[in-house]
Structures are given as structure tokens and as C-alpha cells.
PDB file of C-alpha atoms and ligand atoms in Angstrom:
ATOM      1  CA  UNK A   1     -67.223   5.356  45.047  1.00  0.00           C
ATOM      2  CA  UNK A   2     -66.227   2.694  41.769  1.00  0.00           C
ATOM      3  CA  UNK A   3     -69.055   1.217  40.591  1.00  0.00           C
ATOM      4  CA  UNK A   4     -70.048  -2.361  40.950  1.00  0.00           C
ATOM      5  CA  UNK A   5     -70.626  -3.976  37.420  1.00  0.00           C
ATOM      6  CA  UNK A   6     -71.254  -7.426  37.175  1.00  0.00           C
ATOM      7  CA  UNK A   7     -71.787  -9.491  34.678  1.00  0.00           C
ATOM      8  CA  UNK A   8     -73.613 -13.048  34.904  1.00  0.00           C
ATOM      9  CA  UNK A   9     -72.375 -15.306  31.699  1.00  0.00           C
ATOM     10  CA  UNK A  10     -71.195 -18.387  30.103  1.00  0.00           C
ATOM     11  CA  UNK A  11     -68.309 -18.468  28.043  1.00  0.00           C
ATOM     12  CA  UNK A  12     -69.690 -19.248  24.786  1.00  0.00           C
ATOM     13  CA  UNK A  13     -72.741 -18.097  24.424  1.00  0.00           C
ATOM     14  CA  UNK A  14     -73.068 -15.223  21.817  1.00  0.00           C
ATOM     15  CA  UNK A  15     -75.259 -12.748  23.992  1.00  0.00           C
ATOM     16  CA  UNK A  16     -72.592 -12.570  27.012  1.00  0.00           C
ATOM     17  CA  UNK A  17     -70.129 -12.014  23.714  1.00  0.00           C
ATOM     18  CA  UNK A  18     -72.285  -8.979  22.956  1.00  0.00           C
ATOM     19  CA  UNK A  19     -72.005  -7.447  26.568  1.00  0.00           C
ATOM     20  CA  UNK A  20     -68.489  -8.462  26.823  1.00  0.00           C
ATOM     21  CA  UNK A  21     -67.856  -6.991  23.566  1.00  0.00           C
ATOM     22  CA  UNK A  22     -69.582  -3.803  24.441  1.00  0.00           C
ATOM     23  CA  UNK A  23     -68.105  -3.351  28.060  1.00  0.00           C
ATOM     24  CA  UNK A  24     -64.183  -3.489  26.731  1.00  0.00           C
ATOM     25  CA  UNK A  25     -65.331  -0.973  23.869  1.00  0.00           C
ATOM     26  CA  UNK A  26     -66.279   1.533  26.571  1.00  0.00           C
ATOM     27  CA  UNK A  27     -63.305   0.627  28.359  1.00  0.00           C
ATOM     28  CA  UNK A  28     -65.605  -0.584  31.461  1.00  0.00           C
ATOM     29  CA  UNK A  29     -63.711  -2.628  34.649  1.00  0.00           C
ATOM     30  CA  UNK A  30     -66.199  -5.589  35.801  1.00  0.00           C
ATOM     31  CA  UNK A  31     -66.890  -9.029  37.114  1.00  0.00           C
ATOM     32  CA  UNK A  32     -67.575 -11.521  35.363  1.00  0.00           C
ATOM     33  CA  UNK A  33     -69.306 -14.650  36.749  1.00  0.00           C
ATOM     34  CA  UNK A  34     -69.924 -18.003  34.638  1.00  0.00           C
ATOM     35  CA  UNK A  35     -72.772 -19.294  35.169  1.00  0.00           C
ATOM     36  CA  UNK A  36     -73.792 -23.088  35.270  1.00  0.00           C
ATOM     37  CA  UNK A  37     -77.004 -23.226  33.027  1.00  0.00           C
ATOM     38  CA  UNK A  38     -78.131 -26.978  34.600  1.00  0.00           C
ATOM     39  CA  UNK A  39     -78.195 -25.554  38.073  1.00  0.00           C
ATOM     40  CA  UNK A  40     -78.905 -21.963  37.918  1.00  0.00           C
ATOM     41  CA  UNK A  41     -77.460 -19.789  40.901  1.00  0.00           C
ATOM     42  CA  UNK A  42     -79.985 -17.866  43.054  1.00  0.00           C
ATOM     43  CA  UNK A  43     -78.465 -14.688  41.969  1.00  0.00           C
ATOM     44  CA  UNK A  44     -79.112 -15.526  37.841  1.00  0.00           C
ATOM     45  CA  UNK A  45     -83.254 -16.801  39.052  1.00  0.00           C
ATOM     46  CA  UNK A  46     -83.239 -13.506  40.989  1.00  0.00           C
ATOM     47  CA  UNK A  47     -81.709 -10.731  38.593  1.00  0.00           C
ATOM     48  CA  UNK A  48     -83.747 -12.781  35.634  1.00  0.00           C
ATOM     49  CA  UNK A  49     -86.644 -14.298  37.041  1.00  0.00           C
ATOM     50  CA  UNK A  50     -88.917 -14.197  33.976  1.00  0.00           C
ATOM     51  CA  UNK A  51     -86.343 -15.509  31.352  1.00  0.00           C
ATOM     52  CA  UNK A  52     -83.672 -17.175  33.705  1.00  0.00           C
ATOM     53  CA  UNK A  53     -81.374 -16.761  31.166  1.00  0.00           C
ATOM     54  CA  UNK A  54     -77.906 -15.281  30.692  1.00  0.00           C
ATOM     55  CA  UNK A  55     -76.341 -12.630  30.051  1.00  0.00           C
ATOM     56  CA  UNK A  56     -77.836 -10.447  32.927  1.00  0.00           C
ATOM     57  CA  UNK A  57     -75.675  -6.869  33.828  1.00  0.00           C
ATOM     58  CA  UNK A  58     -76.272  -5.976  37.261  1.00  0.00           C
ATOM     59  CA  UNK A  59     -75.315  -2.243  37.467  1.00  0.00           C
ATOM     60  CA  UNK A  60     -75.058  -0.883  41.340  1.00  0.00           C
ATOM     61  CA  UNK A  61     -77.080  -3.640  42.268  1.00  0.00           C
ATOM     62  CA  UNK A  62     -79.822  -3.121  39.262  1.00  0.00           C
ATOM     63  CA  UNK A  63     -80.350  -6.153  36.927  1.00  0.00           C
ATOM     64  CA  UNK A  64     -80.658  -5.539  32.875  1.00  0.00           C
ATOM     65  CA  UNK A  65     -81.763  -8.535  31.086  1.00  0.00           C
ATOM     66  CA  UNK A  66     -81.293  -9.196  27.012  1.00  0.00           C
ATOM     67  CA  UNK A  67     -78.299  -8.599  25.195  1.00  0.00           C
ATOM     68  CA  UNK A  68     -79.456  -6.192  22.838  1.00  0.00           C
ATOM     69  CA  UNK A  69     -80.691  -4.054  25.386  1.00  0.00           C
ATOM     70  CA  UNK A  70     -77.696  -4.471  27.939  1.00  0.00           C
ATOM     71  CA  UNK A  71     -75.650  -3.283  24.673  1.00  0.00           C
ATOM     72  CA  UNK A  72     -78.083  -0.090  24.507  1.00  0.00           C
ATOM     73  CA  UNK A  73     -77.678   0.272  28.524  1.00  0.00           C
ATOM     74  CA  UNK A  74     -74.286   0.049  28.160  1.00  0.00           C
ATOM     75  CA  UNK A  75     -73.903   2.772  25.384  1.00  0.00           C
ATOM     76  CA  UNK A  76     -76.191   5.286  27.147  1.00  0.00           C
ATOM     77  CA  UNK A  77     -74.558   4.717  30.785  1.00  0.00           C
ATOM     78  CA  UNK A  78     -70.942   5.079  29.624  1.00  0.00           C
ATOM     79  CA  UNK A  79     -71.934   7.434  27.251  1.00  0.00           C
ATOM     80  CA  UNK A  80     -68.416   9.284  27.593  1.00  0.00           C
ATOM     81  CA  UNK A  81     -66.842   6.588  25.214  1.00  0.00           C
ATOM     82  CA  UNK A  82     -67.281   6.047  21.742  1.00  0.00           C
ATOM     83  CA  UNK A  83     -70.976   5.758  20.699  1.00  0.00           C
ATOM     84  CA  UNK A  84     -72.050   2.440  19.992  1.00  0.00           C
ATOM     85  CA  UNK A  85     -75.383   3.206  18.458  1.00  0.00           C
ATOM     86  CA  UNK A  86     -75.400   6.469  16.152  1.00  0.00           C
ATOM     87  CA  UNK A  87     -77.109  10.227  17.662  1.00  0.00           C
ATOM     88  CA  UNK A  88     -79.056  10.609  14.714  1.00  0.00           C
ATOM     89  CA  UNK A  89     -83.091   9.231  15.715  1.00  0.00           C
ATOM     90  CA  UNK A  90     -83.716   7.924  11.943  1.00  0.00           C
ATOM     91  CA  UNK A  91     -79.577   6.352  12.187  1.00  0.00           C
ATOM     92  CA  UNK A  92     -80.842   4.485  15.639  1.00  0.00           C
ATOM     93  CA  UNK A  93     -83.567   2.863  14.098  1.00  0.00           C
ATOM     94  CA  UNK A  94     -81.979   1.779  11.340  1.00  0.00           C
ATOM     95  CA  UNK A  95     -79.502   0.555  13.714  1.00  0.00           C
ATOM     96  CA  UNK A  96     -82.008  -1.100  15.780  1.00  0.00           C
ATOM     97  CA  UNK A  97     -84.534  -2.708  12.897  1.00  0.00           C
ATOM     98  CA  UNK A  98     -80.830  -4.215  11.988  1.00  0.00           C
ATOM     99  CA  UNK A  99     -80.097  -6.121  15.412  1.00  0.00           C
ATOM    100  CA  UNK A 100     -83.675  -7.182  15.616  1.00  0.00           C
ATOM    101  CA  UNK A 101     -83.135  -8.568  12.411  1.00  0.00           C
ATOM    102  CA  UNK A 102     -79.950 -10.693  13.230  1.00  0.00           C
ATOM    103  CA  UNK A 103     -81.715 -11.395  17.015  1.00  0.00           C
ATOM    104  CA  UNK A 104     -85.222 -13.062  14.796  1.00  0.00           C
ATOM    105  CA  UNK A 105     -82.785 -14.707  11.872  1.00  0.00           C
ATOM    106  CA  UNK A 106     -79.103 -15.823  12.756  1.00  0.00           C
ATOM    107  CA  UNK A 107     -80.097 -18.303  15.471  1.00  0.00           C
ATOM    108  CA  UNK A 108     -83.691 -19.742  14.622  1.00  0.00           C
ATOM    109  CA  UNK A 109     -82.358 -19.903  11.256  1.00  0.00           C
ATOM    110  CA  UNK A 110     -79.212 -21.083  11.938  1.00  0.00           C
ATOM    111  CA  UNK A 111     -80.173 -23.846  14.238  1.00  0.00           C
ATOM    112  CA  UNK A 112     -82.581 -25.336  11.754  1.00  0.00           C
ATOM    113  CA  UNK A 113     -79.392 -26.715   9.965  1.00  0.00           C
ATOM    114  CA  UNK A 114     -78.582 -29.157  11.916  1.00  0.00           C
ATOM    115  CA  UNK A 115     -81.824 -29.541  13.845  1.00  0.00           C
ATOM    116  CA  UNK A 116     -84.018 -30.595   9.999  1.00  0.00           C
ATOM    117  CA  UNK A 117     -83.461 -32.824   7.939  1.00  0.00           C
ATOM    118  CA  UNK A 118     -84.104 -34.001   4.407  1.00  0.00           C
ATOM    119  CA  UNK A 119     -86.488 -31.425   2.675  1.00  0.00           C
ATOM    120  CA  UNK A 120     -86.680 -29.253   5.588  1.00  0.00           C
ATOM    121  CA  UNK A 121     -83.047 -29.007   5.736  1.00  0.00           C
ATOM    122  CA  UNK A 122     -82.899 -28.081   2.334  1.00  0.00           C
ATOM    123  CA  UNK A 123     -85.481 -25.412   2.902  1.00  0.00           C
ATOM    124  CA  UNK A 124     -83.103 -24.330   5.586  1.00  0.00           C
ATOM    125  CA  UNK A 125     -80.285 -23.877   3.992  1.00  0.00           C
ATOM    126  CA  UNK A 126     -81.914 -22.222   1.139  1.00  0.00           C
ATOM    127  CA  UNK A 127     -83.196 -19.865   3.627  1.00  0.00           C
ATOM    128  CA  UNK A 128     -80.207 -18.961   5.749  1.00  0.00           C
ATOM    129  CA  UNK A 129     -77.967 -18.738   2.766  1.00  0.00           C
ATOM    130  CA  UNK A 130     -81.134 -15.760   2.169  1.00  0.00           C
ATOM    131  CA  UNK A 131     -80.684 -14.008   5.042  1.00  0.00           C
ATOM    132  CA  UNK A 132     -76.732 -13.981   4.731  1.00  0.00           C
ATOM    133  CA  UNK A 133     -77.112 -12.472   1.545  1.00  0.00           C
ATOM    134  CA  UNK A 134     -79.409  -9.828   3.231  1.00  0.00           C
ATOM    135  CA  UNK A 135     -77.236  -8.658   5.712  1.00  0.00           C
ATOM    136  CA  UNK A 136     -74.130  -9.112   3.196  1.00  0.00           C
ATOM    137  CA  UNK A 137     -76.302  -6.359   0.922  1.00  0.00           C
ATOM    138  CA  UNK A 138     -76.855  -3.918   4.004  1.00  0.00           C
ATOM    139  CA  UNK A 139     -73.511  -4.312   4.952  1.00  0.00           C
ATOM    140  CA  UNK A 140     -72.527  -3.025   0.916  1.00  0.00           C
ATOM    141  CA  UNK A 141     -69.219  -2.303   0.933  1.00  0.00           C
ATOM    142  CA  UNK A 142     -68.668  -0.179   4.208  1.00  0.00           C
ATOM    143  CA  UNK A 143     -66.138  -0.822   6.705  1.00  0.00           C
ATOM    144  CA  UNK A 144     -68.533  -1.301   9.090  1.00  0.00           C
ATOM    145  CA  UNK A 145     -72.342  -2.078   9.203  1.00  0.00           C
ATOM    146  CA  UNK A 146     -72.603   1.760  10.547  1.00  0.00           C
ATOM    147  CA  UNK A 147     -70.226   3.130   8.066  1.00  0.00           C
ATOM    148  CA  UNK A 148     -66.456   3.916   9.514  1.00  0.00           C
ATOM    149  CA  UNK A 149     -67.221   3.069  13.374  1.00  0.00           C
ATOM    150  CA  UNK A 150     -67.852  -0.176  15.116  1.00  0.00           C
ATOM    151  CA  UNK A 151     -70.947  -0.038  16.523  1.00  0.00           C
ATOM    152  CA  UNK A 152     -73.865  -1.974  17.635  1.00  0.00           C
ATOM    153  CA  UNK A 153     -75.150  -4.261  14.432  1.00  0.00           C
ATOM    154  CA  UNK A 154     -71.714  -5.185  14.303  1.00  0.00           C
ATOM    155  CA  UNK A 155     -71.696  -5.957  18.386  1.00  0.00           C
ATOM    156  CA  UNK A 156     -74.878  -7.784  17.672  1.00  0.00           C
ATOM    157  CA  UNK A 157     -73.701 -10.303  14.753  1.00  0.00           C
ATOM    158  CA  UNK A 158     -70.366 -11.042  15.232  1.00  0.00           C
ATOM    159  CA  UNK A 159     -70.326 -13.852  18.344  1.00  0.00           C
ATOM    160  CA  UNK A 160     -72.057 -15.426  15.496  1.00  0.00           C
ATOM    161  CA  UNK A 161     -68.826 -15.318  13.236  1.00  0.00           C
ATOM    162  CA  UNK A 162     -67.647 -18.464  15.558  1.00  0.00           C
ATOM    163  CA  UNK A 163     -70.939 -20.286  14.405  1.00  0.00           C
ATOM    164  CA  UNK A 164     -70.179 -19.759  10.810  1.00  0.00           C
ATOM    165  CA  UNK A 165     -68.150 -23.070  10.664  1.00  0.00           C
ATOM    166  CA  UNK A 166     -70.777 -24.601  12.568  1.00  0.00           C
ATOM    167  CA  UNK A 167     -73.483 -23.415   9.727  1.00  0.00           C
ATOM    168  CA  UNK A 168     -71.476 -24.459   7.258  1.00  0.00           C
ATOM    169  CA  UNK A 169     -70.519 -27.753   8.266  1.00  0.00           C
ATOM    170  CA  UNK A 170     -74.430 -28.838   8.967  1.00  0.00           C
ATOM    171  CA  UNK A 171     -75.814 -26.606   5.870  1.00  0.00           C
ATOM    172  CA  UNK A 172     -73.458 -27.830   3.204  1.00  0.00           C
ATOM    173  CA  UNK A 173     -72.163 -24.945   1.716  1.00  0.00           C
ATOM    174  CA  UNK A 174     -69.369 -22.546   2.601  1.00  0.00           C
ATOM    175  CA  UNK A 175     -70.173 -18.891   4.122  1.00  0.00           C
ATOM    176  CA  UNK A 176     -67.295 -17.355   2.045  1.00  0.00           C
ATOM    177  CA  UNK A 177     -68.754 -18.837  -1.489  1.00  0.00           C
ATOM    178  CA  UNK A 178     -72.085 -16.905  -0.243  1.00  0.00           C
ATOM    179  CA  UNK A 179     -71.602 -14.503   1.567  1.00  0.00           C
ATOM    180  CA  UNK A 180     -67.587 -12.808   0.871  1.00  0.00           C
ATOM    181  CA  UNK A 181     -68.030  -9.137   2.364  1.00  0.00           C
ATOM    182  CA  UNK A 182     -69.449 -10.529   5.504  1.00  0.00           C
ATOM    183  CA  UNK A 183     -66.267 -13.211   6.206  1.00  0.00           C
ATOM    184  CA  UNK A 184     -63.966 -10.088   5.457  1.00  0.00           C
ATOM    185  CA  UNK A 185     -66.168  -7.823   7.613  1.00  0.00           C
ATOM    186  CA  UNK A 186     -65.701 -10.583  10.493  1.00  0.00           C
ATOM    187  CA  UNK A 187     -61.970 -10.859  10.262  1.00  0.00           C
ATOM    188  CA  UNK A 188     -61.979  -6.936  10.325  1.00  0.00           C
ATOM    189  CA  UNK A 189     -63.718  -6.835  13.496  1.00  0.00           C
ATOM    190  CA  UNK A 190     -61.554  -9.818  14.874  1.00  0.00           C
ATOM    191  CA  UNK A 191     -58.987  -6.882  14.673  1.00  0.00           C
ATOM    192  CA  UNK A 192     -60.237  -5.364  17.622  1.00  0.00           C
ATOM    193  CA  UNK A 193     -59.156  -6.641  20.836  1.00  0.00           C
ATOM    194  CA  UNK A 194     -62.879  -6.453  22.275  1.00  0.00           C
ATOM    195  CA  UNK A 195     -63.985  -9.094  19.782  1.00  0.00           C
ATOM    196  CA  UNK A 196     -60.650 -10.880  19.599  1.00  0.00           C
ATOM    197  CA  UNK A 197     -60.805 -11.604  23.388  1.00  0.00           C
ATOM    198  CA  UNK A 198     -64.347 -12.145  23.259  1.00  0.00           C
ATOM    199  CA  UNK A 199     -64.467 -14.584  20.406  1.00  0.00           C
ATOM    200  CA  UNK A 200     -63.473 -18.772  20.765  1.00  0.00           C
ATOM    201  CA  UNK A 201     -62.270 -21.288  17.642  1.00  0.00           C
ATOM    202  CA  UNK A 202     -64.904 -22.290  15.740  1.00  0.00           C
ATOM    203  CA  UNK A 203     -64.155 -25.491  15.746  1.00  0.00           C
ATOM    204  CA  UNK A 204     -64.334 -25.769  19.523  1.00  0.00           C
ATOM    205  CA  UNK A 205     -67.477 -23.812  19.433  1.00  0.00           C
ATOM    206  CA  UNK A 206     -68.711 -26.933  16.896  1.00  0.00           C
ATOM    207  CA  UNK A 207     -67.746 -29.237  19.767  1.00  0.00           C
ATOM    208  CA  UNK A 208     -69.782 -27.826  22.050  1.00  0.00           C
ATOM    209  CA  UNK A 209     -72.758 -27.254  20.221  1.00  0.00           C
ATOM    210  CA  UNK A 210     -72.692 -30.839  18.712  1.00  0.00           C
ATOM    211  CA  UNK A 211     -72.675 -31.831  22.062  1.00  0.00           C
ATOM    212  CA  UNK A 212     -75.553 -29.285  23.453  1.00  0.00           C
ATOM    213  CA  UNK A 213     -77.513 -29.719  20.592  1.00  0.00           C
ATOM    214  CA  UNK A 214     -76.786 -33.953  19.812  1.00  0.00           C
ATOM    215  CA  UNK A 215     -75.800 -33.379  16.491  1.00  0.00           C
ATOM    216  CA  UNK A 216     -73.898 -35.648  14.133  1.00  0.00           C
TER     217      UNK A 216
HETATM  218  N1  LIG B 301     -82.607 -13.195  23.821  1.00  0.00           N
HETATM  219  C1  LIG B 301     -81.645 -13.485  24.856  1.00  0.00           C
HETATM  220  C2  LIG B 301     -81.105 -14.887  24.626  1.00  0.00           C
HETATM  221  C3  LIG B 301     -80.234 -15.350  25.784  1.00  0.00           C
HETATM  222  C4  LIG B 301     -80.037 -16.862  25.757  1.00  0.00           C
HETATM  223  O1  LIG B 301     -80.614 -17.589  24.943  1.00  0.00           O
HETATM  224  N2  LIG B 301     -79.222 -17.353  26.712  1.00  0.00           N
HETATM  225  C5  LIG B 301     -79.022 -18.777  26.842  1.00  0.00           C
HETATM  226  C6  LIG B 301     -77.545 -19.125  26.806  1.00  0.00           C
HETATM  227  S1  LIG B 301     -76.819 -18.744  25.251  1.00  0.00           S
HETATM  228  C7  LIG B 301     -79.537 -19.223  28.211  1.00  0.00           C
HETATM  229  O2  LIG B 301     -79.327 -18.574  29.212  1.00  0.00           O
HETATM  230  N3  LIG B 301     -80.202 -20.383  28.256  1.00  0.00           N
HETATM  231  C8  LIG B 301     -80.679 -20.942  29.469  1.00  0.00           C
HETATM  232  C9  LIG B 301     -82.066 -21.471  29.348  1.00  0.00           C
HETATM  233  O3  LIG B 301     -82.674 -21.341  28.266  1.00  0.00           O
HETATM  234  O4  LIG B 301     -82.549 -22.012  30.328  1.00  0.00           O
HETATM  235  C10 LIG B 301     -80.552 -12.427  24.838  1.00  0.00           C
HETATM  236  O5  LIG B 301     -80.341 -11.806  23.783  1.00  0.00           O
HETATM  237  O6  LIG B 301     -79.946 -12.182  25.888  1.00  0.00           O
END
């Protein structure tokens, strides 16, 4: 009997991109169902009831919650596809401590761009600028964050490649001037058809999140 995969979303939020991202690199057939985050279904309260958030992968039935960990699900269920996390225990940490790292930085740090202002912002910007250098120096000059493959740091940072316009227009600085191995490691990875079909103009992803967010 097929397998029922489903997966609860919303277009452009950078977690479902992870899932989504993950699911076409195993080559895995499943629904997806937007989700309308200002009147959440029963199904998303039910398969998420502590964070009622999305993305949520409901696998025969069985709900997995968090991105990062729906990526890991993913990787172990359909383990007949390329790896997305390497076999080596010391590797998979590594591997881990990385998308724990984006999951704690990219967004709280991000956000504070346009969300401070004056000093703050400053601060900010000084900041994220930081941690772009960081992963730009752990990134070195491989192909991929794990070396030749695509894999899951990669999976885990690049929905965020659509913010990078965003960052830049509310930080005041330009992500290529700071950061050039990571803008040429995105446009590699838009290369693959699982981020290319995954991934929205940044510009229209600056649209919406001046709109969710009430930004100038
Ligand atoms: N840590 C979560 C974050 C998920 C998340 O923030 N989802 C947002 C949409 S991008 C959401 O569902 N927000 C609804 C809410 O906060 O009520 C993950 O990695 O899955």
C-alpha cells in the first residue's frame, strides 16, 4: 500500500522550504496543504498542539513537528536515497551543531534589522554581518557545507537565501560585499531543482514580510 505523506505548510515560510526541499531530494510523492496561519485548521492544532506551528509531516497518519527534525525524519525514513546528513557519528554532529547554529542565528538575528532601530540597529547589523562571516568561514571553500554533497546545513540555510535581500535592504549593507562564498554557494544550490522549485523572488518575499512584520 503507497504511503500517505502529507505535508501541512505555507508557501513562504523557510521551514516548509526545508521539508519541501528535503522531500524532492529523496524523490518522495506527497500532499501538500497551505495552511492559513490567522485561522489555524483543526488538523495543524491537532498534529502540533504544543507549537501550532507549521511545517508539520504527517507520515501514515503520525505527526513530526520542527523542520530540522522533519529533515532528519525524512533522511532516516527514505534512507534508500542520497544521505542528507553524513554516516559518520562525529560528521552528524558537526552537521547538527551547524543547523542549530543557523536555527538560533539567521532569524532572531536577522529580524532584529528591521525590527531595532538607531543604536540597536547598528548593534544588529554589526552582529549579523558576524554570524555571516561565521558560516561563510565553515563553509571555506567547499562546494557544499558537507563537502561535495548537498546535504542538510545546506537544506537548513538556504530558504534563507530569499531573505538575503530582505537583510540587506533593512541592515544597510550588501550580503555579497560580506559575505561572497555564501551568495555563490546559494546560487549553486539554486541549481538544483529541489531548491529552485522551493525558493520565491526575494523581492516578493520583501513584500510580504514588510507587510507581516510592518516594516518601512
Ligand atoms: N522552529 C520551527 C519554526 C516554525 C515557524 O516559526 N513557523 C511559523 C511560520 S514560518 C508559524 O507557523 N507561525 C505560526 C505562529 O507562530 O502562530 C521550525 O523549525 O519548524
Amino acid at each position: 500500500m503507497a504511503e500517505a505523506v502529507v505535508l501541512l505548510d505555507l508557501w513562504v515560510s523557510p521551514f516548509g522550504q526545508r521539508c519541501r526541499i528535503a522531500l524532492a531530494e529523496k524523490g518522495v510523492a506527497y500532499e501538500y496543504q497551505e495552511q492559513d496561519l490567522d485561522n489555524k485548521s483543526p488538523l495543524l492544532l491537532q498534529a502540533n498542539p504544543v507549537h501550532k506551528k507549521i511545517p508539520v509531516l504527517i507520515h501514515d497518519g503520525k505527526p513530526v513537528c520542527e523542520s530540522l527534525i522533519i529533515v532528519q525524519y525524512i533522511d532516516e525514513v527514505w534512507s534508500d536515497g542520497a544521505p542528507l546528513l553524513p554516516a559518520d557519528p562525529y560528521a552528524r554532529a558537526q552537521a547538527r551543531f551547524w543547523g542549530d547554529f543557523i536555527d538560533k542565528k539567521i532569524y532572531e538575528y536577522g529580524t532584529r534589522l528591521w525590527k531595532l532601530k538607531g543604536e540597536a540597529h547598528q548593534e544588529a547589523k554589526k552582529e549579523f554581518i558576524e554570524i555571516l562571516k561565521v558560516l561563510e568561514a565553515e563553509l571555506g571553500d567547499k562546494k557544499y557545507f558537507g563537502g561535495d554533497a548537498f546535504g542538510y546545513v545546506d537544506i537548513a540555510l538556504v530558504p534563507f537565501c530569499a531573505w538575503f535581500y530582505t537583510f540587506e535592504t533593512c541592515g544597510g549593507f550588501s550580503v555579497e560585499a560580506e559575505a561572497p562564498k555564501l551568495v555563490a554557494w546559494g546560487k549553486r544550490c539554486l541549481e538544483r531543482e529541489s531548491v529552485s522549485k522551493a525558493f520565491y523572488d526575494p523581492v516578493k518575499v520583501y513584500e510580504v514580510l514588510k507587510q507581516a512584520y510592518g516594516f518601512e
